[in-house]
Amino acid sequence: MADPDTVEGAALARVLRQAGGAEILNTLGVRLSGSDLVTLLLAAFRTRAGFLSPADVLRRYTENRFVAPAQAGFRRLRRAEDLLLSAVPERYELLTLAPVAPLGTHSVVAGVNQNNVLATVRGSEVAADPTNGLALEAAVRRRELLARNGRSAPPVRLATLQRVIRAQRFAGAGRFAHFSLLALVTAGRDTGSLAFERRSCGEQLRILCAALESAGVPTIEVALTVLDPAAVPIAEAARAALADHPKILVRDDPDRSRGRGYYTGWCFKISAVLDGERVELGDGGFVDWTRRLLGNRKERLLTSAISVDRLALFLDPPAPPPEE
C-alpha cells in the first residue's frame, strides 16, 4: 500500500503545477484574509455547481460515502439514544451542539490531522468529535466562573448527542464515515492530590456503564491505561468506583497504543462483551485542552464518548409497529 503522505505530496505537487505554482498555496493559505478567502471559495463552488445536472447530483449521492444514510436504521438509533440519555444525571447539562465548529477546533485543540476533518468554504469544519465542541463551551464557562469565583469556581459538567463526520477511511465492521456519539466532559481545577481526577473518572465511568446496562449490554469491559506513573491513583479510583458491579469487568491495558499523545496521564476503553466477543463502544481520558484554551496550567478536563451507531447495531432490532 502506498504511503498516504507520499501520495498526498505527489497529488499536491501535480495540482500546484496546474494552478500555476506553489505561490498560490501561500496566497490562499496566508495572504488572503479569512473573509476574502471565503468570497473566493464561494465563487469557485458556485461556478462548479452551475455546471452540474440533476444526473450529476444523483451520481455524486451514490458515490460519496459522506452522504449515504446511516447503516443503523432510525428506530434503532433513536432507541439507543433514549437508552443512553436515560442514564445521564441532571448535573450534566445536555447541550445541542452546532453541526460545525470553528476552523482548527480538531487540529489545533485536539491535535487531529486536519486532513481527517471535513472543512467548509466558510472557515469552519464539520464536527468530527463532540468532545471538542463541548471542550470549547466548557472553556467559555470556566473562564466566566473563574472571573466571578476565582479558585472556588465549581466544575462544569456537559453532555451531548451529536452526529459527526470523519474523513479518514476506516476498514472493518462498525466503522462509518458519519455516526452519532454520546459525549461527556467534566472541566475543573487541580485541587491537589489528584482529587479532581479521581472523583471525575469514577463519576463518568459509572454513568457510561449505567447507560450500557440500561441498553441491555450483558457484560461490560473497562480497560484502564496509565500513561504516566503519577496517574496510578486515578486508575485505582476508577477500579474502586466499579468494584461493586458484577456485570463490569475491569482490566489493565498497559500496551494500548492508540490515544497516546492525545490523552494525558490516564485513559480507558469501554466495550460490550457478548458470547465471548468484545465490541469496543467508546473511550475517554484526560486531555489538556482547557488548560491550553484558557492558558491556565491548573485547569483539568476529562472527556469520554460512546458510539450510538455501534450500540444500535449491537441491540436487538425494535419490534415493528402494529398493523392497523
XYZ file of C-alpha atoms in Angstrom:
324
model
C 0.000 0.000 0.000
C 1.294 3.440 -0.891
C 2.272 5.759 1.918
C -0.554 8.338 2.342
C 1.884 11.193 2.917
C 3.764 10.340 -0.272
C 0.537 10.081 -2.269
C -0.738 13.378 -0.899
C 2.578 15.077 -1.638
C 2.556 13.868 -5.242
C -1.082 14.857 -5.728
C -0.495 18.297 -4.242
C 2.556 18.860 -6.433
C 0.505 17.980 -9.515
C -2.315 20.338 -8.527
C 0.085 23.175 -7.793
C 1.661 22.780 -11.230
C -1.784 23.055 -12.836
C -2.635 26.088 -10.668
C 0.498 27.990 -11.664
C 2.962 27.126 -8.913
C 3.370 26.843 -5.169
C 2.782 30.561 -4.614
C -0.979 30.030 -4.932
C -0.933 27.915 -1.763
C 0.716 30.756 0.132
C -1.809 33.204 -1.301
C -4.813 31.105 -0.344
C -3.471 29.892 2.994
C -1.733 33.020 4.299
C -2.006 36.215 2.267
C -5.768 36.385 1.729
C -7.836 37.423 4.742
C -10.380 34.921 6.013
C -13.307 36.842 4.515
C -11.566 37.247 1.153
C -10.792 33.528 1.031
C -14.445 32.724 1.765
C -15.516 35.075 -1.047
C -13.194 33.326 -3.493
C -14.197 29.809 -2.455
C -17.907 30.619 -2.585
C -17.474 31.876 -6.149
C -15.486 28.767 -7.100
C -18.087 26.349 -5.737
C -20.959 28.398 -7.131
C -19.317 28.118 -10.548
C -18.830 24.365 -10.175
C -22.429 23.845 -9.033
C -23.628 25.767 -12.058
C -22.229 23.093 -14.382
C -23.918 20.185 -12.581
C -27.025 18.439 -13.869
C -29.554 16.517 -11.755
C -27.934 13.312 -13.022
C -24.558 14.543 -11.739
C -26.032 15.197 -8.301
C -27.603 11.729 -8.184
C -24.314 10.124 -9.251
C -22.440 12.003 -6.540
C -25.013 10.901 -3.990
C -24.386 7.245 -4.851
C -20.584 7.644 -4.819
C -19.895 9.948 -1.857
C -19.543 7.985 1.397
C -20.169 11.114 3.473
C -23.780 11.475 2.299
C -25.057 7.882 2.456
C -27.731 7.077 5.069
C -26.635 5.550 8.366
C -26.182 1.791 8.433
C -28.312 1.547 11.571
C -31.932 2.454 10.935
C -33.584 5.483 12.513
C -35.645 3.472 15.017
C -32.596 1.562 16.205
C -30.581 4.754 16.590
C -33.389 6.555 18.398
C -33.839 3.625 20.781
C -30.113 3.572 21.560
C -30.087 7.351 22.084
C -33.006 7.211 24.510
C -31.445 4.369 26.495
C -28.109 6.169 26.772
C -29.635 9.518 27.725
C -31.718 7.889 30.446
C -28.518 7.280 32.423
C -27.101 10.827 32.201
C -27.777 12.616 35.519
C -29.210 16.124 35.662
C -25.952 17.595 36.945
C -24.643 17.144 33.380
C -26.224 19.851 31.243
C -27.327 18.405 27.917
C -26.427 20.685 25.010
C -27.417 20.643 21.357
C -24.152 21.491 19.623
C -23.961 23.103 16.203
C -23.065 20.703 13.373
C -19.960 22.778 12.599
C -17.097 24.157 14.695
C -14.508 26.902 14.141
C -11.688 26.031 11.739
C -8.869 24.413 13.701
C -11.061 23.047 16.512
C -9.929 19.486 15.914
C -6.346 20.042 14.748
C -5.275 22.984 16.939
C -7.114 21.988 20.113
C -7.147 18.192 19.881
C -4.127 17.524 17.648
C -6.125 15.664 14.967
C -4.741 15.686 11.418
C -6.597 18.451 9.558
C -6.921 16.117 6.552
C -9.224 13.919 8.663
C -11.692 16.783 9.173
C -14.305 17.919 6.653
C -13.611 21.647 6.285
C -16.173 24.063 4.827
C -15.699 27.015 2.483
C -16.874 29.415 5.202
C -13.939 28.988 7.553
C -15.459 26.281 9.720
C -15.348 22.492 9.837
C -17.957 19.779 10.273
C -17.941 18.334 13.777
C -15.708 15.266 13.990
C -15.851 14.730 17.755
C -18.432 16.198 20.152
C -15.917 16.326 22.994
C -14.056 19.053 21.072
C -17.158 21.227 20.844
C -18.020 20.544 24.485
C -14.459 21.493 25.458
C -14.841 24.903 23.792
C -18.110 25.533 25.636
C -16.619 24.266 28.895
C -13.660 26.645 28.478
C -16.008 29.606 27.968
C -17.991 28.684 31.083
C -14.907 28.006 33.170
C -13.483 31.402 32.185
C -16.675 33.110 33.354
C -16.807 31.123 36.594
C -13.150 31.817 37.365
C -13.711 35.539 36.780
C -16.584 35.525 39.293
C -15.474 32.936 41.833
C -11.704 32.545 41.480
C -10.314 29.274 42.787
C -13.696 28.286 44.252
C -15.273 28.115 40.768
C -17.322 24.888 40.541
C -16.676 22.228 37.898
C -18.527 22.351 34.573
C -20.308 19.163 33.517
C -21.664 18.964 29.970
C -23.071 16.231 27.739
C -24.405 15.951 24.209
C -25.542 13.637 21.461
C -24.070 14.660 18.118
C -23.712 13.160 14.659
C -20.182 13.654 13.365
C -18.182 13.074 10.181
C -14.598 11.836 9.969
C -12.757 11.960 6.676
C -10.203 9.207 7.244
C -11.064 5.830 5.759
C -11.714 3.011 8.216
C -11.851 -0.688 7.441
C -13.894 -3.361 9.169
C -17.339 -3.769 10.652
C -18.806 -0.972 12.744
C -16.776 1.734 11.001
C -18.694 4.561 9.379
C -17.995 7.903 7.709
C -20.652 9.544 9.882
C -22.062 8.372 13.202
C -23.556 9.615 16.468
C -21.752 9.838 19.790
C -22.888 10.388 23.348
C -20.185 12.578 24.888
C -19.423 13.776 28.416
C -16.919 16.351 29.634
C -16.039 17.451 33.146
C -13.938 20.605 33.446
C -12.488 21.785 36.725
C -9.423 22.792 38.667
C -6.488 20.860 40.039
C -7.121 20.908 43.791
C -4.138 18.762 44.738
C -3.606 15.037 45.363
C -5.400 14.246 42.064
C -8.703 14.827 43.866
C -10.494 16.220 40.809
C -9.142 13.484 38.556
C -10.025 10.645 40.928
C -13.542 11.930 41.544
C -14.411 12.731 37.916
C -13.051 9.490 36.433
C -15.198 7.371 38.721
C -18.246 9.535 38.050
C -18.031 9.358 34.260
C -17.287 5.639 34.199
C -20.300 4.890 36.380
C -22.518 6.948 34.061
C -21.264 5.245 30.902
C -21.573 1.768 32.400
C -25.072 2.551 33.687
C -26.012 3.736 30.194
C -24.819 0.487 28.618
C -26.541 -1.558 31.309
C -29.808 0.284 30.615
C -29.348 -0.625 26.949
C -29.204 -4.285 27.877
C -25.482 -4.925 27.427
C -24.955 -8.169 29.406
C -21.278 -7.709 30.239
C -19.204 -4.530 30.087
C -15.410 -4.455 29.928
C -13.457 -1.390 31.002
C -9.752 -1.358 30.057
C -7.615 1.122 32.015
C -4.331 2.547 30.733
C -1.885 4.528 32.860
C 0.107 6.841 30.579
C 2.111 8.457 33.388
C 3.179 6.662 36.598
C 1.952 9.674 38.560
C -1.592 8.819 37.382
C -1.712 5.409 39.087
C -4.095 6.751 41.816
C -6.576 7.675 39.057
C -6.654 4.091 37.802
C -7.094 2.874 41.378
C -10.025 5.243 41.867
C -11.611 4.078 38.610
C -11.297 0.447 39.642
C -12.782 1.189 43.069
C -15.721 3.074 41.527
C -16.724 -0.033 39.553
C -15.848 -2.667 42.150
C -19.431 -3.417 43.245
C -20.790 -4.039 39.740
C -20.697 -7.771 38.867
C -21.528 -7.129 35.186
C -18.450 -4.903 34.744
C -15.052 -6.457 34.062
C -12.118 -4.116 34.777
C -8.667 -4.892 33.425
C -5.376 -3.097 32.926
C -4.320 -2.313 29.356
C -0.689 -1.124 29.583
C 0.070 -1.987 25.930
C -2.574 0.312 24.439
C -1.054 2.328 21.597
C -3.987 4.347 20.201
C -4.587 7.552 22.142
C -1.039 8.089 23.361
C -0.174 11.722 22.711
C -3.902 12.507 22.651
C -4.749 11.700 26.262
C -2.613 12.731 29.229
C -1.997 10.753 32.399
C -4.751 8.156 32.139
C -7.350 6.861 29.688
C -9.765 3.988 29.213
C -11.721 1.947 26.679
C -15.207 0.587 27.236
C -16.575 -2.442 25.385
C -19.578 -4.744 25.297
C -18.958 -8.482 25.644
C -21.447 -10.914 24.122
C -20.801 -14.639 23.672
C -17.114 -14.025 24.227
C -16.905 -11.350 21.520
C -15.686 -7.873 22.507
C -17.214 -4.883 20.712
C -15.474 -1.589 21.507
C -18.102 1.090 22.077
C -16.156 4.077 23.374
C -13.275 5.529 25.299
C -12.173 8.528 27.301
C -9.417 10.107 29.314
C -7.837 13.341 30.465
C -6.775 15.954 27.920
C -5.016 19.322 28.184
C -7.492 21.257 26.035
C -8.990 23.650 28.592
C -5.559 24.170 30.101
C -4.306 25.436 26.744
C -7.512 27.217 25.729
C -7.508 29.260 28.948
C -3.738 29.497 29.414
C -4.154 28.142 32.946
C -1.999 25.191 33.965
C -4.368 24.349 36.837
C -7.312 23.550 34.554
C -8.270 19.909 34.098
C -10.602 18.210 31.600
C -11.952 14.667 31.382
C -13.713 13.623 28.178
C -15.484 10.424 27.134
C -17.776 9.192 24.372
C -19.906 6.185 23.406
C -20.755 5.228 19.813
C -24.535 5.266 19.389
C -24.357 3.541 15.991
C -22.275 0.622 17.232
C -24.559 0.193 20.216
C -27.640 0.377 17.975
C -26.323 -2.439 15.775
C -25.439 -4.418 18.893
C -29.023 -4.200 20.224
C -31.880 -6.390 19.081
C -33.987 -4.554 16.469
C -37.075 -2.858 17.901
C -40.428 -4.550 17.384
C -42.271 -3.303 14.274
C -45.295 -1.089 14.872
C -48.621 -2.936 14.987
C -50.566 -3.126 11.750
C -53.743 -1.072 11.602
